[in-house]
Short mmCIF file of C-alpha atoms in Angstrom, two decimals:
data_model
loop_
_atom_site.label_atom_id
_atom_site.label_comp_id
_atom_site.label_asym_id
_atom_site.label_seq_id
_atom_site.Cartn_x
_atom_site.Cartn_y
_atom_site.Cartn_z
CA UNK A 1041 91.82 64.86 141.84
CA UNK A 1042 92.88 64.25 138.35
CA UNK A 1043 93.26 67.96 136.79
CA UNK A 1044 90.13 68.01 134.45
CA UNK A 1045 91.80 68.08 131.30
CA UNK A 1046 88.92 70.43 129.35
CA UNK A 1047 88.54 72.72 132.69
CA UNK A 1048 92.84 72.88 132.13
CA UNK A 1049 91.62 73.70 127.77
CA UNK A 1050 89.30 76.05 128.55
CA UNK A 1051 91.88 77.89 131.24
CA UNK A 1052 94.46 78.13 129.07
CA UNK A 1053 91.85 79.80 126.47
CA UNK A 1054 90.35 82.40 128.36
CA UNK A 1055 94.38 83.37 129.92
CA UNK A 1056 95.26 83.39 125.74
CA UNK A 1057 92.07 85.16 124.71
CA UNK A 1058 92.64 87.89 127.97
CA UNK A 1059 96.31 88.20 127.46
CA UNK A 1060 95.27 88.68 123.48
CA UNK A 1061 92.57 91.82 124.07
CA UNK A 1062 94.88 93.44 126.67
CA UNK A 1063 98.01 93.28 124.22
CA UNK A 1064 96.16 93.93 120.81
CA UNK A 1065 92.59 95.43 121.67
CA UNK A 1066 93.65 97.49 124.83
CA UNK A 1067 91.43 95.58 126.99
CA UNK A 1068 92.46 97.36 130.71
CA UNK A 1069 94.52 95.10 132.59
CA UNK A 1070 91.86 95.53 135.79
CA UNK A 1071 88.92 93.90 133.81
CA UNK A 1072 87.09 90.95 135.82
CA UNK A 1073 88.41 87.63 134.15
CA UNK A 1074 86.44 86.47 131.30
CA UNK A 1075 82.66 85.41 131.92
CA UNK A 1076 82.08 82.99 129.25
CA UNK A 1077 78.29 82.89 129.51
CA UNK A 1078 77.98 86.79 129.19
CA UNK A 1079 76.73 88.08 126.05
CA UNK A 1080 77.82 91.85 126.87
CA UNK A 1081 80.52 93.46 128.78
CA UNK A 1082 83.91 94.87 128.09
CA UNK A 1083 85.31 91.61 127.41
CA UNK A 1084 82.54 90.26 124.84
CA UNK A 1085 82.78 93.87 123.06
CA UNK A 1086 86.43 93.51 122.41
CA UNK A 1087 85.90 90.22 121.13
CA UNK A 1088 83.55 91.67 118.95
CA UNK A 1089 86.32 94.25 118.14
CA UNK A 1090 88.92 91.66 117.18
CA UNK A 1091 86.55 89.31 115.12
CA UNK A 1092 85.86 92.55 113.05
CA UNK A 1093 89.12 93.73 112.51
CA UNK A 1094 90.05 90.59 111.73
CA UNK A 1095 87.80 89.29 109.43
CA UNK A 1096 86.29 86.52 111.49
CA UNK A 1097 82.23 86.26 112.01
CA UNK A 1098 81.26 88.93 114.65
CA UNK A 1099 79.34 86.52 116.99
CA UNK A 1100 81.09 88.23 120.84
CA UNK A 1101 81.72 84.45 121.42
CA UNK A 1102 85.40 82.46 121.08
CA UNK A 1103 84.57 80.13 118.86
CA UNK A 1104 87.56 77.81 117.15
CA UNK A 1105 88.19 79.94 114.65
CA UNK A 1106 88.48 82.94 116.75
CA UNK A 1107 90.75 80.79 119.17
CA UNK A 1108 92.72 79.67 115.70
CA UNK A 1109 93.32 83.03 114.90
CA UNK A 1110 94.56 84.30 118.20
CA UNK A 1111 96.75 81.39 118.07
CA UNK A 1112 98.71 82.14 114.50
CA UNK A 1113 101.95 84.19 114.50
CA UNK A 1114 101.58 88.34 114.17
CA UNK A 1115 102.97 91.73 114.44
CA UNK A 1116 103.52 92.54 118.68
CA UNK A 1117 101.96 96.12 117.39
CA UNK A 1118 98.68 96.43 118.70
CA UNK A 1119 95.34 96.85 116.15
CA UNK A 1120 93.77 99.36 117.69
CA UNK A 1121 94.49 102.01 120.35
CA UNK A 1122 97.19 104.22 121.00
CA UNK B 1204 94.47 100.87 106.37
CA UNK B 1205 95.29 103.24 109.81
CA UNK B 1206 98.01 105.01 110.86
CA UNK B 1207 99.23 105.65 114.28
CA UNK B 1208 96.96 107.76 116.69
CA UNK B 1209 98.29 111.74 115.78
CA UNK B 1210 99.49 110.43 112.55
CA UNK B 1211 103.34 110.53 113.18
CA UNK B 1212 105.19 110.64 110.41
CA UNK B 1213 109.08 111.34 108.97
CA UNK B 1214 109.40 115.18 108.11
CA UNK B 1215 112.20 114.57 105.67
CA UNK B 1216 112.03 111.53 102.80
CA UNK B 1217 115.99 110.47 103.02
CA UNK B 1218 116.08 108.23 105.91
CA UNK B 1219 119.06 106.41 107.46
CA UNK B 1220 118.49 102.99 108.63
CA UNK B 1221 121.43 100.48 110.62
CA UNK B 1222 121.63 96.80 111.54
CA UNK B 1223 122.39 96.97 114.62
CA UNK B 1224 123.15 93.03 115.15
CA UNK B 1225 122.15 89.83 113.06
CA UNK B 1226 120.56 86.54 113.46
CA UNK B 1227 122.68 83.16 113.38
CA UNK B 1228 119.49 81.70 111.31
CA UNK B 1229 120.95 83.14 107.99
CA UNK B 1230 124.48 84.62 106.65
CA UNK B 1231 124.91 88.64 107.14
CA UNK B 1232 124.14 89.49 103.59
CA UNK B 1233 120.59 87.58 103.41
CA UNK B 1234 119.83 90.05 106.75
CA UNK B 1235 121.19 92.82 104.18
CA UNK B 1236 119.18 92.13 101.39
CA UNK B 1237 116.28 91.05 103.15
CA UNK B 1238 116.02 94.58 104.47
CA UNK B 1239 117.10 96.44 101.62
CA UNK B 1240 114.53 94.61 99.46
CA UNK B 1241 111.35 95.51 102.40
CA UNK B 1242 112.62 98.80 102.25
CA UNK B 1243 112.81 99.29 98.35
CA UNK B 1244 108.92 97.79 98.85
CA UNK B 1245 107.97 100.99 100.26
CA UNK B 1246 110.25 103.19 97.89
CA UNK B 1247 108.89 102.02 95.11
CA UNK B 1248 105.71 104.04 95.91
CA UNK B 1249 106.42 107.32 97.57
CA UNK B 1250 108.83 109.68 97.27
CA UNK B 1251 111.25 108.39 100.78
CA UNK B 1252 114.35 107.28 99.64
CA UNK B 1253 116.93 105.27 102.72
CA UNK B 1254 120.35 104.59 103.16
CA UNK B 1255 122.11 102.56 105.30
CA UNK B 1256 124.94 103.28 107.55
CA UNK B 1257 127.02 101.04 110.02
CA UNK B 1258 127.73 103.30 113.00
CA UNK B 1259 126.33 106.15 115.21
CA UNK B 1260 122.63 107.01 115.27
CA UNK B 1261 120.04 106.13 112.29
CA UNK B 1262 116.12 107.03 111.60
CA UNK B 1263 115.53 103.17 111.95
CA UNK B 1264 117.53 100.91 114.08
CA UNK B 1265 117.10 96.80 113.25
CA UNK B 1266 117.88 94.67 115.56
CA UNK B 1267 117.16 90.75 116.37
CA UNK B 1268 116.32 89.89 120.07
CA UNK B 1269 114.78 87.59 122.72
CA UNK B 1270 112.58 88.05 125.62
CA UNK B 1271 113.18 91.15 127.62
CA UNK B 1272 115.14 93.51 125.33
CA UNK B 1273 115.09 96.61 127.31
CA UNK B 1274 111.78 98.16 125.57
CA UNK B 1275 108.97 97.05 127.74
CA UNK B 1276 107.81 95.14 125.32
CA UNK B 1277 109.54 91.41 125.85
CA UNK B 1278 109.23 88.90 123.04
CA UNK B 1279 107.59 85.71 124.24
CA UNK B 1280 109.61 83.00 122.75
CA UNK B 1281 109.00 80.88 119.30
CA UNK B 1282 105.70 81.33 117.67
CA UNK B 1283 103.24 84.15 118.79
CA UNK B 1284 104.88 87.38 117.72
CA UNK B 1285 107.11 87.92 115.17
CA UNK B 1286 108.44 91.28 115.94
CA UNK B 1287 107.50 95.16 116.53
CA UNK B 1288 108.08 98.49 115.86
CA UNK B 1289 107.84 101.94 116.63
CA UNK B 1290 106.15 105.19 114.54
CA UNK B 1291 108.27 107.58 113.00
CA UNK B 1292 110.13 110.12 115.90
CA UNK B 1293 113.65 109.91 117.51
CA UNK B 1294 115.46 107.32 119.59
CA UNK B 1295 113.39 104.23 119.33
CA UNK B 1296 110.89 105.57 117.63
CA UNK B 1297 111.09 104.39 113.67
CA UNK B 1298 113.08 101.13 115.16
CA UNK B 1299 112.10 97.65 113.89
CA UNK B 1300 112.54 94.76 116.50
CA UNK B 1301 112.64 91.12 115.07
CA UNK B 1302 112.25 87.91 117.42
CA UNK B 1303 114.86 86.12 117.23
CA UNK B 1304 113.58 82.84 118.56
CA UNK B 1305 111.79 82.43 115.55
CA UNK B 1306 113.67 80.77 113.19
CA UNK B 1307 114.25 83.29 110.22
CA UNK B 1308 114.50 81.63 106.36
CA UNK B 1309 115.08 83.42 102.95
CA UNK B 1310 112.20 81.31 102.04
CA UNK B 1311 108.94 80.16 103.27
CA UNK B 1312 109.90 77.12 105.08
CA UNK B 1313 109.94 78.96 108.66
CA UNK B 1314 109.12 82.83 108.95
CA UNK B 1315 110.15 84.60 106.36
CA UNK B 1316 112.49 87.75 107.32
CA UNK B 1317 111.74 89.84 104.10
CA UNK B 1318 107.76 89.73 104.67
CA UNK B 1319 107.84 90.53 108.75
CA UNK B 1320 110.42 93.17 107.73
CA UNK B 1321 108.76 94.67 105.35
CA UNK B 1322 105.69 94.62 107.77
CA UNK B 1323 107.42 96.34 110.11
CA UNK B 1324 109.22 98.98 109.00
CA UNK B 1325 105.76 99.71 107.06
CA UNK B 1326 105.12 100.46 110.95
CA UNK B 1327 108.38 102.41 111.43
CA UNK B 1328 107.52 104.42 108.41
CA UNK B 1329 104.00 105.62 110.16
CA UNK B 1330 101.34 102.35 109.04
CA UNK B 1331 99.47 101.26 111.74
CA UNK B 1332 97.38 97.91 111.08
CA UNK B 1333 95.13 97.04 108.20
CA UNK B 1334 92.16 95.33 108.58
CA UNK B 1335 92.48 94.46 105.25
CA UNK B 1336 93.77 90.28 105.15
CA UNK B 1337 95.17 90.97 101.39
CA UNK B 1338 97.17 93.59 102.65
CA UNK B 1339 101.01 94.02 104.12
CA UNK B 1340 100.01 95.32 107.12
CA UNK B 1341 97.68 93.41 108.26
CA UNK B 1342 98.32 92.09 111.70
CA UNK B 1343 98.60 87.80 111.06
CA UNK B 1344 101.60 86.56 109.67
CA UNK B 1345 100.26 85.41 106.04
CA UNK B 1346 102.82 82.54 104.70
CA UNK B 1347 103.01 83.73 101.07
CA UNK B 1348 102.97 80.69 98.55
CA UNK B 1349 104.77 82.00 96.50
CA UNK B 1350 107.07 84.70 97.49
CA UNK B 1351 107.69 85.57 93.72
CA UNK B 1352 103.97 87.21 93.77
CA UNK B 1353 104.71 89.55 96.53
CA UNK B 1354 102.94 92.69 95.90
CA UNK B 1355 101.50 95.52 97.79
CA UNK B 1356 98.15 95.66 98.36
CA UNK B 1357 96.01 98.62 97.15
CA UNK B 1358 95.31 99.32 100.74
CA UNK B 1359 99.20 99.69 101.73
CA UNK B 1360 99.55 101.50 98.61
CA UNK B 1361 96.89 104.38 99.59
CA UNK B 1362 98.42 104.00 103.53
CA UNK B 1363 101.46 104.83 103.09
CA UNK B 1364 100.86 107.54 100.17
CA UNK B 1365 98.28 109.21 102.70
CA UNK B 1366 101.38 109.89 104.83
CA UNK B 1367 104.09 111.20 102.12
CA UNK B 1368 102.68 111.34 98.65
CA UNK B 1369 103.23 109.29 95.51
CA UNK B 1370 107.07 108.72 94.36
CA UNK B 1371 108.29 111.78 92.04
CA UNK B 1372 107.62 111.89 88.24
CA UNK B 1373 111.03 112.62 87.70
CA UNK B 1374 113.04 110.08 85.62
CA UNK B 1375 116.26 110.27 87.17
CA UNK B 1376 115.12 107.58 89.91
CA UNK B 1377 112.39 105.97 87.80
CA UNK B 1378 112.32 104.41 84.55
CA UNK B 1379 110.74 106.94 82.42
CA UNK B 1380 108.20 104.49 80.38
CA UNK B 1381 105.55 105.44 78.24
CA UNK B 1382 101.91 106.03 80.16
CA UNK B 1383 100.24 103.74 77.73
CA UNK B 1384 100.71 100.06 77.38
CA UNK B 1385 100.57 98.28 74.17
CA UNK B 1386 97.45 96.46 73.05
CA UNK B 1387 97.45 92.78 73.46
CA UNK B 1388 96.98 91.52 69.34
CA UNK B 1389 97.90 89.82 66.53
CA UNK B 1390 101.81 90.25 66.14
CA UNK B 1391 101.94 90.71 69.72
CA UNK B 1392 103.00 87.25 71.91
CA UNK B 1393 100.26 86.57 74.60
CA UNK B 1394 101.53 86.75 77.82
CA UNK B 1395 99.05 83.70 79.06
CA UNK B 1396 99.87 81.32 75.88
CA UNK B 1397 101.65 78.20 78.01
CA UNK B 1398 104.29 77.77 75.03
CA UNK B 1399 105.28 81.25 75.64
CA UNK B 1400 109.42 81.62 75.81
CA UNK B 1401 111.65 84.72 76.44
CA UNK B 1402 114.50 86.11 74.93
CA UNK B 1403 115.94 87.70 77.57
CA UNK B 1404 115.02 88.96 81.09
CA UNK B 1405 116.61 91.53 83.63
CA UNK B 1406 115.80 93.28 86.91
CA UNK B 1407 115.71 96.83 86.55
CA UNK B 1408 115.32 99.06 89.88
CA UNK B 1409 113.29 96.59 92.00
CA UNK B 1410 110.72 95.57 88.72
CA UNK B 1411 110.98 92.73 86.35
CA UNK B 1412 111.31 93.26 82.37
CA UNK B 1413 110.89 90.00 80.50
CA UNK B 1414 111.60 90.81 76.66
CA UNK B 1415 110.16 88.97 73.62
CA UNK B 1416 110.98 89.52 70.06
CA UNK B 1417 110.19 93.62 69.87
CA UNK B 1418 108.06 93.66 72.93
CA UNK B 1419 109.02 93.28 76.53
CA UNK B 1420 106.54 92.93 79.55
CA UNK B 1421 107.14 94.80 82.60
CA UNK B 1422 106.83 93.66 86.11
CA UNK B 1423 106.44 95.88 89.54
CA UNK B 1424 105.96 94.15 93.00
CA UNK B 1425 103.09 96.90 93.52
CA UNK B 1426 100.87 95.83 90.77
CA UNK B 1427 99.61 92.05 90.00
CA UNK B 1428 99.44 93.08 86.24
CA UNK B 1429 101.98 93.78 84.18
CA UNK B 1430 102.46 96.34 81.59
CA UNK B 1431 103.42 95.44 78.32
CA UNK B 1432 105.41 97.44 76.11
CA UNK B 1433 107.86 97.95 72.89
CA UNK B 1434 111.13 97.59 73.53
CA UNK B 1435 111.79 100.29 70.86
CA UNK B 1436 109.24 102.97 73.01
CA UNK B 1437 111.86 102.49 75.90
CA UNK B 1438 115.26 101.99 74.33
CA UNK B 1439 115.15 103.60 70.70
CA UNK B 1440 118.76 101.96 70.01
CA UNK B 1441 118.32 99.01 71.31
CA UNK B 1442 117.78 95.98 68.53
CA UNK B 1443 114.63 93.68 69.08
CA UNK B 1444 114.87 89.87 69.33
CA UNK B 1445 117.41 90.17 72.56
CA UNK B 1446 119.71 87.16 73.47
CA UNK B 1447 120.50 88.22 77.29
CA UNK B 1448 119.97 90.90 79.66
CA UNK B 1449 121.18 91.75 83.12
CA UNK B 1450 121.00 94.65 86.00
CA UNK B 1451 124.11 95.56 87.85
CA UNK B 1452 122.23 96.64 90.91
CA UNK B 1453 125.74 98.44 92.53
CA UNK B 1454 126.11 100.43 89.18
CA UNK B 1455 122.44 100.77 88.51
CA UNK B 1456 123.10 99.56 84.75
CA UNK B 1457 121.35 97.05 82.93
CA UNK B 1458 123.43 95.45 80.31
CA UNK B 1459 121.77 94.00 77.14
CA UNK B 1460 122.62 91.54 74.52
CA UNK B 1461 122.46 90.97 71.16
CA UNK B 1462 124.81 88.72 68.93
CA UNK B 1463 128.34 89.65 69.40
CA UNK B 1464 127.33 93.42 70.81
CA UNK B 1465 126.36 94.31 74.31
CA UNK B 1466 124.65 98.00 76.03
CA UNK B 1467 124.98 99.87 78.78
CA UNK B 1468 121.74 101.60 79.92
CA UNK B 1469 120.87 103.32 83.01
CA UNK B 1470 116.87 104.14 82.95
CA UNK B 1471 116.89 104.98 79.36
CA UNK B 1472 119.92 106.34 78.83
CA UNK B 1473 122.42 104.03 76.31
CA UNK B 1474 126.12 104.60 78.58
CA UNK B 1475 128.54 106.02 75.80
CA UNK B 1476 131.22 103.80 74.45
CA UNK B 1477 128.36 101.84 73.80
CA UNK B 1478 127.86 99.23 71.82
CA UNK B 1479 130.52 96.89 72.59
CA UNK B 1480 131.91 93.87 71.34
CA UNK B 1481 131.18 90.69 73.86
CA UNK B 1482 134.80 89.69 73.03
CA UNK B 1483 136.02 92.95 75.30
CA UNK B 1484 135.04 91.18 78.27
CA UNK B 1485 136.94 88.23 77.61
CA UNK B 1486 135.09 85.58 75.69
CA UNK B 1487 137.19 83.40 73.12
CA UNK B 1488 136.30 84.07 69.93
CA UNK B 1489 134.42 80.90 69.25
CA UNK B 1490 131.56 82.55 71.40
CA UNK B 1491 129.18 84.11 68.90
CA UNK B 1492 126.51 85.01 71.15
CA UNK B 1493 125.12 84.76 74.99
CA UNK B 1494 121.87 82.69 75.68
CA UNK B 1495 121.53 84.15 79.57
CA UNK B 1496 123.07 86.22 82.21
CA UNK B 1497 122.72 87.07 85.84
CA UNK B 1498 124.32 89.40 88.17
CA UNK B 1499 125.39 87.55 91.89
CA UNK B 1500 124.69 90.74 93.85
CA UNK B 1501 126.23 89.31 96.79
CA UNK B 1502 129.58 87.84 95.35
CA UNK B 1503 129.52 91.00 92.66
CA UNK B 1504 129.73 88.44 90.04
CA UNK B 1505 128.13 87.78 86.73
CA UNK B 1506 127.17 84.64 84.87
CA UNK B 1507 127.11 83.72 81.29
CA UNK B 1508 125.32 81.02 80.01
CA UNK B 1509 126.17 79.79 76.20
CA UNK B 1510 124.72 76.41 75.59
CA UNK B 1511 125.65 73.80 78.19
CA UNK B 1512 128.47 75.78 80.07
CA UNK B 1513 128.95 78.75 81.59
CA UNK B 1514 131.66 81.88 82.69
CA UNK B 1515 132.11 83.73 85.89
CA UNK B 1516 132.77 87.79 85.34
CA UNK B 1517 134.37 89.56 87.77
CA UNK B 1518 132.58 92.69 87.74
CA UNK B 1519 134.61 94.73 90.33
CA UNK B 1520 137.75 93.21 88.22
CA UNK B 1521 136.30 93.70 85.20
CA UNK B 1522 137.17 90.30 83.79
CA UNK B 1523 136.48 87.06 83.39
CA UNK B 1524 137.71 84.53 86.24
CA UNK B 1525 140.23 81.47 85.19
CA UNK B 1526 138.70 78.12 85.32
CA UNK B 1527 135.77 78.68 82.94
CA UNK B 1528 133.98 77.86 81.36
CA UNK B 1529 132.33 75.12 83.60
CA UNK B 1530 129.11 72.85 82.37
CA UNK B 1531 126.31 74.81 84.18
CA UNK B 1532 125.14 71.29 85.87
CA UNK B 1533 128.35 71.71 87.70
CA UNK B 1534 127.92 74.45 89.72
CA UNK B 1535 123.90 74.61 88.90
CA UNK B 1536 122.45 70.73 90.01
CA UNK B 1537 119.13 69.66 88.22
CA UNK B 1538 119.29 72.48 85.96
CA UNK B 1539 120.72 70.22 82.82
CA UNK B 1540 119.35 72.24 79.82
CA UNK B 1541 120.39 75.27 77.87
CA UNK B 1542 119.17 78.31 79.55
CA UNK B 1543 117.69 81.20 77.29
CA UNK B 1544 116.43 84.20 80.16
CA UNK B 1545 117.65 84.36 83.56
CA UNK B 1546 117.30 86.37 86.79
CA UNK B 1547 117.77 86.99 90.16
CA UNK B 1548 114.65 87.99 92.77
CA UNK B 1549 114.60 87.24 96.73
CA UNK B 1550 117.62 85.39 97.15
CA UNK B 1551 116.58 82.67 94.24
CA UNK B 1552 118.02 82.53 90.91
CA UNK B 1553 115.02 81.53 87.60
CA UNK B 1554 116.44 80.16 84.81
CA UNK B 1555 114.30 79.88 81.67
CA UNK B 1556 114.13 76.96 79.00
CA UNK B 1557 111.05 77.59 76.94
CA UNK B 1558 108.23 77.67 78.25
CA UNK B 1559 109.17 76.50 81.61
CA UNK B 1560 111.47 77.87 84.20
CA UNK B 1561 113.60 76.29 87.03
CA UNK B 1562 113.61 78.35 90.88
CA UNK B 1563 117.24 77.41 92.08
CA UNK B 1564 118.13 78.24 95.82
CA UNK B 1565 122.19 78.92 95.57
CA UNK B 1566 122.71 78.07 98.98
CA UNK B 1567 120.91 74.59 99.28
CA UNK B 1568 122.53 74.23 95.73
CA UNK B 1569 119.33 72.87 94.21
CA UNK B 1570 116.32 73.19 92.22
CA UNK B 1571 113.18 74.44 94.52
CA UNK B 1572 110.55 74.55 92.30
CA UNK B 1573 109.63 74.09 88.49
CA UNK B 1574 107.38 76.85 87.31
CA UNK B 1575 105.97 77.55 84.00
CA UNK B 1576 108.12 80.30 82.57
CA UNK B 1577 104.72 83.20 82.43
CA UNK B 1578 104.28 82.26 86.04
CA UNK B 1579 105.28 85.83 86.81
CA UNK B 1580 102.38 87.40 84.23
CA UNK B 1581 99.65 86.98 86.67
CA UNK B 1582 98.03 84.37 84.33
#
């Protein structure tokens, strides 16, 4: 079948937005893969946890401006965590 | 702002730091004062002074690299991140790792290596990230528009001063200047009037000093405002109404002119011998007086500007080079006019004509921006 372009997007998001928490937000590596339609969990706290830190409206959702931001060059140090 | 979990921090406040290799993206000595310049940020405002050595072990190790460079931490090619370092402790700890599939610029047109490095060795001094988006440390790379307004935040200020104090009241490193600035007035030029000229400006230990008729403004890169002063409260001996002014960074001296007599001063203190006559440093005699100068910290060269030309000074000769003068258009494209003030400040060179001023990059040879000449007064 043709790949579904926006099911190929919306891959590539959650693997950025996963890889992003685990490097920056020390989301453990052994989390389930992000559940989009959850509005709690491990995942959708550290979401919260980056949108805070980072200035960005604390909504536990990856909207574009959270996915903008995760996008734009930074420091490899983490934010929070040891 | 945070520090690193346990709060590690340097337990001495002379620190060695090496280059350990360099990027091809720009020439050795842009690396070098890249990262002497994001180190003198953090001097400026604590007490930790560095020097740099070229072999065997140092507090901080820089070093440019790709991928997998041995620290578990591989870079992940262009874009993304930028670099990383390590808290204060020994062996890689205190190191500052820079990406070197970015592509690294003295300017802002792709990343700029004095910003991420002084980001990072913010982090090899102890700063964790700041969730603060005005500040140095915090995480996203923030293209400055203007690199000339560089400043720390108040937040990297208080960081970095929670870990080793506020820089020593003693004047020997710092210019001892009076506590209180003077009133803004009549008699006194206002620093936001957009005719406003200067006679003469000069670096002096990592700040800016723009002088005007007995008053000079002062300039830090850790405070937006500057302080405003009289000449005479700083320098006793020095004349007001100066013609040039310059800081040989090596020597620490700024030199400062005035008709056919030139000082020596280091902090306050007028060198003896001095004044001199201009003439001793090898002007003809028709030269009555110098409009501008600026010290070429990489060549270890001076220029003086009189009217439309200028002369080259050898200042680890001590005299002036053959084959000047030269019209300043020459050697300087697009900047045509007389030039009254001049400096030197990240690798760019501002020349001042009244009230506007000219940003000329010396390696593309050309004229990068055109800047009204209080640009630098926070107006």
């Amino acid at each position: 079948y043709p790949v579904d372009r926006a099911a190929g997007d919306e891959n590539n998001s959650m693997e950025l937005i996963q890889q992003y928490l685990e490097n920056y937000y020390n989301l453990g590596k052994d989390v389930k893969p992000f559940v989009r339609r959850r509005d709690s969990g491990p995942v959708v706290e550290k979401i919260r946890e980056m949108q805070k830190f980072l200035g960005l409206e604390v909504t536990g959702k990856v909207d574009s401006d959270t996915l903008e931001m995760m996008r734009r060059p930074r420091c490899g140090v983490p934010d929070v965590g040891d | 702002f945070t520090t690193f979990p346990g709060m590690p921090k340097w337990r001495k406040t002379h620190l060695t730091y090496r280059i350990m290799n360099y990027t091809p993206d720009l020439p050795r000595d842009a690396v070098d004062s890249a990262i002497e310049k994001a180190l003198n940020v953090w001097k400026e405002v604590t007490p930790l002074t560095f020097s740099r050595t070229d072999e065997g072990e140092a507090d901080i190790k820089i070093s440019f690299a790709v991928r997998d460079h041995g620290d578990f931490n591989p870079f992940d090619g262009p874009g993304n991140v930028l670099g990383h370092a390590y808290p204060p402790g020994p062996g890689i700890y205190g190191d500052a790792h820079f990406d070197d599939d970015e592509q690294w610029t003295r300017d802002t047109s792709g990343t700029n290596l004095f910003l991420v490095a002084a980001h990072e060795l913010g982090h090899s001094l102890g700063l964790f990230h700041s969730a603060d988006p005005s500040a140095l440390m915090y995480p996203v790379y923030n293209v400055l528009a203007d690199l000339a307004r560089f400043h720390l935040s108040q937040d990297d200020v208080n960081g970095i001063q929670s870990l080793y104090g506020r820089p020593p009241s003693d004047s020997s490193n710092d210019p001892v200047v009076p506590t209180e600035s003077v009133p803004p007035g009549p008699g006194t030029p206002a620093a936001c009037d957009p005719t406003l000229s200067f006679d003469a400006i000069s670096t002096l230990r990592g700040e800016i000093l723009f002088f005007k008729d007995r008053h000079f403004w002062r300039k830090s890169l850790r405070t937006l405002e500057p302080g405003f002063y009289l000449i005479s409260s700083f320098w006793p001996s020095l004349p007001s109404g100066l013609d040039a002014a310059y800081e040989e960074t090596s020597k620490d001296i700024v030199f400062i002119f005035k008709g056919n007599q030139f000082w020596a001063m280091k902090g306050t203190e007028v060198q003896a011998g001095y004044p001199k006559g201009i003439h001793t440093l090898g002007f003809p005699p028709t030269v009555r007086k110098i409009d501008a100068a600026v010290f070429d910290k990489e060549k270890k060269k001076t220029y003086f500007f009189v009217e439309d030309k200028y002369w080259r000074f050898d200042e680890k000769r001590q005299s002036m080079e053959p084959g000047f003068p030269k019209q300043i258009a020459e050697d300087f494209p697009g900047v045509d006019s007389k030039v009254n003030a001049a400096f030197e400040a990240f690798g760019f060179y501002y020349f001042f004509n009244g009230s506007s001023q000219l940003e000329f990059d010396p390696n593309a040879k050309k004229v990068t921006h055109v800047l009204k000449s209080n640009s630098w007064l926070n107006c």
